[in-house]
């Protein structure tokens, strides 16, 4: 990348980290979600590192979302899991190395569910929680969505010793908008049978 592109990417990351810091500090999750949507829409429309192809940005209005669902914000107990390395497929030709470190167990709309939690096995690390569900390939992106991707700033925090998983903040990977982006996809253990009608819809 050229120096200006590197600094544009750095600015994008700074803004996302700051946005999620404000989300974690917010008293009212619904208002935090509205703030998150508004700022993402602005960044997707105007930022040089927007996943929206440059020639399509003038026509871009807003990202499509399900209606906000307060019951889609859950607190998960993360239990220890036997460490396991995953070379997770991506939207490109390569894989990305992650290590499973735990299993997040929670209840969503009366159903007990679980998602594996991964640690990025490269410099700096980061927690990664992708998922697919019954909406994938229908009303949401077929390759799945992200709940947490802390290396990029997407971090909903903790409530005591439980992990906050707010599916209203589930978002598409950048490759959903432009194939020039290479994104890790949701592996088989994180494919939920239930339909999670919260978060970002199919672009």
Short mmCIF file of N, CA, C and O in Angstrom, two decimals, residues 95-189:
data_model
loop_
_atom_site.label_atom_id
_atom_site.label_comp_id
_atom_site.label_asym_id
_atom_site.label_seq_id
_atom_site.Cartn_x
_atom_site.Cartn_y
_atom_site.Cartn_z
N UNK A 95 -5.64 -19.16 4.14
CA UNK A 95 -6.33 -19.34 5.40
C UNK A 95 -5.72 -18.40 6.43
O UNK A 95 -4.66 -17.82 6.21
N UNK A 96 -6.41 -18.24 7.57
CA UNK A 96 -5.88 -17.45 8.68
C UNK A 96 -5.84 -18.34 9.92
O UNK A 96 -6.79 -19.09 10.18
N UNK A 97 -4.75 -18.24 10.67
CA UNK A 97 -4.55 -19.10 11.82
C UNK A 97 -5.18 -18.51 13.08
O UNK A 97 -4.91 -17.36 13.44
N UNK A 98 -6.03 -19.29 13.72
CA UNK A 98 -6.65 -18.93 14.99
C UNK A 98 -6.52 -20.10 15.95
O UNK A 98 -6.40 -21.26 15.53
N UNK A 99 -6.58 -19.81 17.24
CA UNK A 99 -6.57 -20.85 18.27
C UNK A 99 -7.85 -20.76 19.08
O UNK A 99 -8.18 -19.68 19.60
N UNK A 100 -8.56 -21.87 19.20
CA UNK A 100 -9.74 -21.90 20.06
C UNK A 100 -9.29 -21.86 21.51
O UNK A 100 -8.43 -22.63 21.92
N UNK A 101 -9.87 -20.96 22.29
CA UNK A 101 -9.51 -20.90 23.70
C UNK A 101 -10.70 -21.10 24.63
O UNK A 101 -10.53 -21.33 25.82
N UNK A 102 -11.92 -21.01 24.11
CA UNK A 102 -13.08 -21.17 24.97
C UNK A 102 -14.34 -21.38 24.17
O UNK A 102 -14.34 -21.33 22.93
N UNK A 103 -15.42 -21.63 24.90
CA UNK A 103 -16.76 -21.77 24.30
C UNK A 103 -17.69 -20.84 25.06
O UNK A 103 -17.80 -20.90 26.29
N UNK A 104 -18.34 -19.94 24.32
CA UNK A 104 -19.29 -18.99 24.91
C UNK A 104 -20.67 -19.62 24.89
O UNK A 104 -21.21 -19.93 23.83
N UNK A 105 -21.25 -19.80 26.09
CA UNK A 105 -22.58 -20.40 26.22
C UNK A 105 -23.56 -19.34 26.69
O UNK A 105 -23.28 -18.59 27.62
N UNK A 106 -24.72 -19.32 26.05
CA UNK A 106 -25.70 -18.27 26.33
C UNK A 106 -27.09 -18.75 25.92
O UNK A 106 -27.24 -19.78 25.26
N UNK A 107 -28.09 -17.97 26.30
CA UNK A 107 -29.46 -18.26 25.92
C UNK A 107 -29.99 -17.12 25.07
O UNK A 107 -29.90 -15.96 25.47
N UNK A 108 -30.54 -17.45 23.91
CA UNK A 108 -31.08 -16.46 23.00
C UNK A 108 -32.50 -16.86 22.62
O UNK A 108 -32.72 -17.93 22.05
N UNK A 109 -33.46 -16.02 23.00
CA UNK A 109 -34.87 -16.29 22.72
C UNK A 109 -35.29 -17.68 23.19
O UNK A 109 -35.98 -18.41 22.49
N UNK A 110 -34.84 -18.04 24.39
CA UNK A 110 -35.25 -19.30 25.01
C UNK A 110 -34.49 -20.52 24.55
O UNK A 110 -34.78 -21.64 25.00
N UNK A 111 -33.51 -20.35 23.70
CA UNK A 111 -32.72 -21.47 23.20
C UNK A 111 -31.29 -21.35 23.71
O UNK A 111 -30.68 -20.29 23.61
N UNK A 112 -30.76 -22.44 24.25
CA UNK A 112 -29.39 -22.45 24.71
C UNK A 112 -28.47 -22.70 23.52
O UNK A 112 -28.64 -23.68 22.78
N UNK A 113 -27.50 -21.81 23.34
CA UNK A 113 -26.60 -21.87 22.19
C UNK A 113 -25.16 -21.73 22.66
O UNK A 113 -24.91 -21.33 23.80
N UNK A 114 -24.24 -22.03 21.79
CA UNK A 114 -22.84 -21.83 22.10
C UNK A 114 -22.05 -21.50 20.84
O UNK A 114 -22.40 -21.94 19.74
N UNK A 115 -21.03 -20.69 21.03
CA UNK A 115 -20.12 -20.32 19.96
C UNK A 115 -18.69 -20.50 20.44
O UNK A 115 -18.37 -20.13 21.58
N UNK A 116 -17.84 -21.05 19.59
CA UNK A 116 -16.43 -21.12 19.94
C UNK A 116 -15.82 -19.72 19.87
O UNK A 116 -16.21 -18.88 19.04
N UNK A 117 -14.86 -19.48 20.75
CA UNK A 117 -14.15 -18.21 20.77
C UNK A 117 -12.71 -18.46 20.37
O UNK A 117 -12.07 -19.41 20.85
N UNK A 118 -12.20 -17.60 19.48
CA UNK A 118 -10.89 -17.82 18.89
C UNK A 118 -9.93 -16.67 19.20
O UNK A 118 -10.36 -15.52 19.38
N UNK A 119 -8.65 -16.99 19.25
CA UNK A 119 -7.60 -16.00 19.42
C UNK A 119 -6.76 -15.98 18.14
O UNK A 119 -6.30 -17.03 17.69
N UNK A 120 -6.60 -14.80 17.54
CA UNK A 120 -5.81 -14.66 16.33
C UNK A 120 -4.36 -15.02 16.63
O UNK A 120 -3.72 -14.40 17.48
N UNK A 121 -3.84 -16.01 15.93
CA UNK A 121 -2.52 -16.56 16.24
C UNK A 121 -1.41 -15.87 15.47
O UNK A 121 -0.53 -16.51 14.90
N UNK A 122 -1.46 -14.54 15.42
CA UNK A 122 -0.39 -13.76 14.81
C UNK A 122 -0.05 -12.61 15.73
O UNK A 122 -0.65 -12.45 16.79
N UNK A 123 0.89 -11.79 15.33
CA UNK A 123 1.40 -10.71 16.16
C UNK A 123 0.27 -9.85 16.71
O UNK A 123 -0.58 -9.38 15.97
N UNK A 124 0.26 -9.66 18.03
CA UNK A 124 -0.75 -8.82 18.66
C UNK A 124 -1.99 -9.57 19.09
O UNK A 124 -2.60 -9.24 20.10
N UNK A 125 -2.41 -10.57 18.32
CA UNK A 125 -3.56 -11.37 18.67
C UNK A 125 -4.86 -10.59 18.64
O UNK A 125 -4.94 -9.46 18.17
N UNK A 126 -5.90 -11.21 19.18
CA UNK A 126 -7.22 -10.60 19.24
C UNK A 126 -8.28 -11.67 19.28
O UNK A 126 -8.09 -12.78 18.78
N UNK A 127 -9.42 -11.36 19.93
CA UNK A 127 -10.53 -12.31 20.02
C UNK A 127 -11.40 -12.19 18.77
O UNK A 127 -11.71 -11.08 18.31
N UNK A 128 -11.81 -13.33 18.26
CA UNK A 128 -12.61 -13.38 17.04
C UNK A 128 -13.78 -14.32 17.26
O UNK A 128 -13.59 -15.48 17.64
N UNK A 129 -15.01 -13.81 17.08
CA UNK A 129 -16.22 -14.64 17.22
C UNK A 129 -17.10 -14.41 16.00
O UNK A 129 -17.91 -13.47 15.96
N UNK A 130 -16.95 -15.24 14.98
CA UNK A 130 -17.83 -15.19 13.82
C UNK A 130 -18.97 -16.19 13.99
O UNK A 130 -18.90 -17.09 14.84
N UNK A 131 -20.01 -16.06 13.18
CA UNK A 131 -21.08 -17.06 13.23
C UNK A 131 -21.87 -17.04 11.93
O UNK A 131 -21.92 -16.05 11.21
N UNK A 132 -22.46 -18.18 11.65
CA UNK A 132 -23.51 -18.30 10.65
C UNK A 132 -24.77 -18.74 11.38
O UNK A 132 -24.71 -19.28 12.48
N UNK A 133 -25.92 -18.53 10.77
CA UNK A 133 -27.18 -18.91 11.42
C UNK A 133 -28.22 -19.19 10.36
O UNK A 133 -27.91 -19.22 9.16
N UNK A 134 -29.46 -19.37 10.79
CA UNK A 134 -30.52 -19.73 9.85
C UNK A 134 -30.87 -18.67 8.84
O UNK A 134 -31.61 -18.95 7.87
N UNK A 135 -30.38 -17.45 9.02
CA UNK A 135 -30.63 -16.40 8.04
C UNK A 135 -29.54 -16.33 6.97
O UNK A 135 -29.72 -15.66 5.95
N UNK A 136 -28.41 -16.99 7.19
CA UNK A 136 -27.26 -16.87 6.29
C UNK A 136 -27.60 -17.37 4.89
O UNK A 136 -28.12 -18.48 4.72
N UNK A 137 -27.31 -16.54 3.90
CA UNK A 137 -27.61 -16.89 2.53
C UNK A 137 -29.04 -16.61 2.13
O UNK A 137 -29.42 -16.82 0.98
N UNK A 138 -29.82 -16.11 3.08
CA UNK A 138 -31.23 -15.77 2.82
C UNK A 138 -31.40 -14.26 3.00
O UNK A 138 -31.49 -13.52 2.02
N UNK A 139 -31.43 -13.83 4.25
CA UNK A 139 -31.57 -12.39 4.51
C UNK A 139 -30.28 -11.78 5.01
O UNK A 139 -30.21 -10.56 5.18
N UNK A 140 -29.26 -12.60 5.27
CA UNK A 140 -27.95 -12.09 5.68
C UNK A 140 -26.87 -12.71 4.80
O UNK A 140 -27.11 -13.66 4.06
N UNK A 141 -25.67 -12.17 4.93
CA UNK A 141 -24.54 -12.61 4.09
C UNK A 141 -24.29 -14.10 4.29
O UNK A 141 -24.20 -14.59 5.42
N UNK A 142 -24.16 -14.82 3.19
CA UNK A 142 -24.08 -16.27 3.24
C UNK A 142 -22.90 -16.83 3.98
O UNK A 142 -22.97 -17.92 4.56
N UNK A 143 -21.77 -16.11 3.97
CA UNK A 143 -20.56 -16.61 4.63
C UNK A 143 -20.52 -16.31 6.11
O UNK A 143 -19.57 -16.69 6.79
N UNK A 144 -21.54 -15.62 6.63
CA UNK A 144 -21.62 -15.36 8.05
C UNK A 144 -21.32 -13.92 8.41
O UNK A 144 -20.97 -13.10 7.56
N UNK A 145 -21.47 -13.64 9.71
CA UNK A 145 -21.26 -12.29 10.23
C UNK A 145 -20.31 -12.36 11.43
O UNK A 145 -20.01 -13.44 11.94
N UNK A 146 -19.86 -11.19 11.86
CA UNK A 146 -18.94 -11.11 12.99
C UNK A 146 -19.65 -10.49 14.20
O UNK A 146 -20.33 -9.48 14.09
N UNK A 147 -19.44 -11.12 15.36
CA UNK A 147 -19.88 -10.53 16.63
C UNK A 147 -18.74 -9.76 17.29
O UNK A 147 -18.93 -8.65 17.76
N UNK A 148 -17.56 -10.38 17.33
CA UNK A 148 -16.38 -9.76 17.90
C UNK A 148 -15.21 -9.93 16.95
O UNK A 148 -15.03 -11.01 16.37
N UNK A 149 -14.44 -8.89 16.80
CA UNK A 149 -13.21 -8.94 16.03
C UNK A 149 -12.30 -7.87 16.63
O UNK A 149 -12.13 -6.78 16.08
N UNK A 150 -11.72 -8.19 17.80
CA UNK A 150 -11.08 -7.15 18.60
C UNK A 150 -9.81 -6.61 17.97
O UNK A 150 -9.40 -5.50 18.29
N UNK A 151 -9.18 -7.35 17.06
CA UNK A 151 -7.99 -6.82 16.40
C UNK A 151 -8.36 -5.61 15.55
O UNK A 151 -7.52 -4.74 15.28
N UNK A 152 -9.63 -5.51 15.16
CA UNK A 152 -10.11 -4.36 14.39
C UNK A 152 -10.97 -3.43 15.23
O UNK A 152 -11.63 -2.53 14.70
N UNK A 153 -11.00 -3.67 16.55
CA UNK A 153 -11.70 -2.76 17.44
C UNK A 153 -13.09 -3.18 17.84
O UNK A 153 -13.70 -2.57 18.72
N UNK A 154 -13.65 -4.20 17.21
CA UNK A 154 -15.02 -4.65 17.50
C UNK A 154 -15.02 -5.45 18.80
O UNK A 154 -14.74 -6.64 18.81
N UNK A 155 -15.36 -4.76 19.89
CA UNK A 155 -15.22 -5.32 21.24
C UNK A 155 -16.36 -4.79 22.10
O UNK A 155 -16.41 -3.61 22.41
N UNK A 156 -17.29 -5.68 22.48
CA UNK A 156 -18.46 -5.27 23.25
C UNK A 156 -18.22 -5.32 24.76
O UNK A 156 -19.09 -4.92 25.53
N UNK A 157 -17.08 -5.82 25.17
CA UNK A 157 -16.71 -5.78 26.58
C UNK A 157 -17.24 -6.94 27.40
O UNK A 157 -17.74 -7.94 26.88
N UNK A 158 -17.14 -6.77 28.71
CA UNK A 158 -17.55 -7.78 29.68
C UNK A 158 -18.58 -7.18 30.63
O UNK A 158 -18.63 -5.97 30.83
N UNK A 159 -19.38 -8.04 31.22
CA UNK A 159 -20.27 -7.68 32.31
C UNK A 159 -19.92 -8.61 33.45
O UNK A 159 -20.34 -9.76 33.49
N UNK A 160 -19.09 -8.12 34.38
CA UNK A 160 -18.53 -9.01 35.39
C UNK A 160 -17.60 -10.00 34.73
O UNK A 160 -16.67 -9.62 34.02
N UNK A 161 -17.89 -11.29 34.93
CA UNK A 161 -17.05 -12.32 34.31
C UNK A 161 -17.71 -12.92 33.07
O UNK A 161 -17.27 -13.96 32.58
N UNK A 162 -18.76 -12.26 32.57
CA UNK A 162 -19.44 -12.78 31.38
C UNK A 162 -19.20 -11.87 30.18
O UNK A 162 -19.06 -10.66 30.30
N UNK A 163 -19.14 -12.50 29.01
CA UNK A 163 -18.84 -11.82 27.77
C UNK A 163 -20.13 -11.25 27.17
O UNK A 163 -21.12 -11.96 27.03
N UNK A 164 -20.11 -9.97 26.82
CA UNK A 164 -21.26 -9.35 26.17
C UNK A 164 -21.28 -9.75 24.70
O UNK A 164 -20.32 -9.52 23.96
N UNK A 165 -22.38 -10.36 24.28
CA UNK A 165 -22.61 -10.68 22.88
C UNK A 165 -23.94 -10.04 22.47
O UNK A 165 -25.00 -10.54 22.81
N UNK A 166 -23.86 -8.92 21.79
CA UNK A 166 -25.07 -8.23 21.35
C UNK A 166 -25.20 -8.45 19.84
O UNK A 166 -24.49 -7.85 19.04
N UNK A 167 -26.16 -9.31 19.48
CA UNK A 167 -26.33 -9.66 18.07
C UNK A 167 -26.87 -8.50 17.25
O UNK A 167 -26.81 -8.54 16.01
N UNK A 168 -27.38 -7.45 17.90
CA UNK A 168 -27.76 -6.25 17.16
C UNK A 168 -26.56 -5.61 16.47
O UNK A 168 -26.70 -4.91 15.47
N UNK A 169 -25.36 -5.87 17.02
CA UNK A 169 -24.13 -5.32 16.46
C UNK A 169 -23.43 -6.30 15.51
O UNK A 169 -22.32 -6.03 15.07
N UNK A 170 -24.08 -7.43 15.21
CA UNK A 170 -23.49 -8.38 14.26
C UNK A 170 -23.33 -7.70 12.91
O UNK A 170 -24.28 -7.09 12.39
N UNK A 171 -22.14 -7.77 12.33
CA UNK A 171 -21.89 -7.03 11.09
C UNK A 171 -21.26 -7.93 10.04
O UNK A 171 -20.65 -8.96 10.35
N UNK A 172 -21.42 -7.50 8.81
CA UNK A 172 -20.85 -8.24 7.70
C UNK A 172 -19.35 -8.00 7.60
O UNK A 172 -18.88 -6.90 7.89
N UNK A 173 -18.59 -9.00 7.17
CA UNK A 173 -17.18 -8.75 6.85
C UNK A 173 -17.08 -7.86 5.63
O UNK A 173 -18.02 -7.77 4.81
N UNK A 174 -15.95 -7.20 5.47
CA UNK A 174 -15.78 -6.27 4.35
C UNK A 174 -15.93 -6.95 3.00
O UNK A 174 -16.38 -6.32 2.02
N UNK A 175 -15.59 -8.24 2.91
CA UNK A 175 -15.67 -8.94 1.64
C UNK A 175 -17.11 -9.11 1.16
O UNK A 175 -17.34 -9.46 -0.01
N UNK A 176 -18.10 -8.85 2.03
CA UNK A 176 -19.49 -8.89 1.60
C UNK A 176 -19.80 -7.78 0.61
O UNK A 176 -20.76 -7.86 -0.16
N UNK A 177 -18.97 -6.73 0.63
CA UNK A 177 -19.20 -5.56 -0.22
C UNK A 177 -18.27 -5.47 -1.41
O UNK A 177 -18.62 -4.88 -2.43
N UNK A 178 -17.09 -6.04 -1.27
CA UNK A 178 -16.10 -5.93 -2.34
C UNK A 178 -15.12 -7.09 -2.21
O UNK A 178 -14.49 -7.26 -1.16
N UNK A 179 -14.96 -7.92 -3.25
CA UNK A 179 -14.10 -9.10 -3.16
C UNK A 179 -12.61 -8.77 -3.02
O UNK A 179 -11.81 -9.68 -2.77
N UNK A 180 -12.24 -7.49 -3.16
CA UNK A 180 -10.82 -7.16 -2.97
C UNK A 180 -10.41 -7.32 -1.51
O UNK A 180 -9.22 -7.44 -1.22
N UNK A 181 -11.37 -7.34 -0.60
CA UNK A 181 -11.09 -7.57 0.81
C UNK A 181 -11.06 -9.07 1.07
O UNK A 181 -11.91 -9.81 0.56
N UNK A 182 -10.11 -9.51 1.87
CA UNK A 182 -10.01 -10.93 2.23
C UNK A 182 -10.39 -11.07 3.70
O UNK A 182 -9.77 -10.46 4.58
N UNK A 183 -11.41 -11.89 3.98
CA UNK A 183 -11.96 -11.99 5.33
C UNK A 183 -12.05 -13.44 5.77
O UNK A 183 -12.46 -14.31 4.98
N UNK A 184 -11.72 -13.73 7.03
CA UNK A 184 -11.96 -15.09 7.54
C UNK A 184 -13.45 -15.36 7.67
O UNK A 184 -14.23 -14.45 7.97
N UNK A 185 -13.83 -16.60 7.42
CA UNK A 185 -15.24 -16.98 7.41
C UNK A 185 -15.58 -17.77 8.66
O UNK A 185 -14.69 -18.22 9.39
N UNK A 186 -16.86 -17.96 8.92
CA UNK A 186 -17.30 -18.70 10.11
C UNK A 186 -17.06 -20.19 9.92
O UNK A 186 -17.59 -20.78 8.97
N UNK A 187 -16.27 -20.83 10.79
CA UNK A 187 -16.02 -22.27 10.67
C UNK A 187 -17.24 -23.07 11.11
O UNK A 187 -18.14 -22.54 11.79
N UNK A 188 -17.32 -24.37 10.77
CA UNK A 188 -18.49 -25.19 11.07
C UNK A 188 -18.97 -25.17 12.52
O UNK A 188 -20.18 -25.14 12.75
N UNK A 189 -18.08 -25.18 13.55
CA UNK A 189 -18.62 -25.17 14.92
C UNK A 189 -19.44 -23.94 15.26
O UNK A 189 -20.21 -23.96 16.23
#
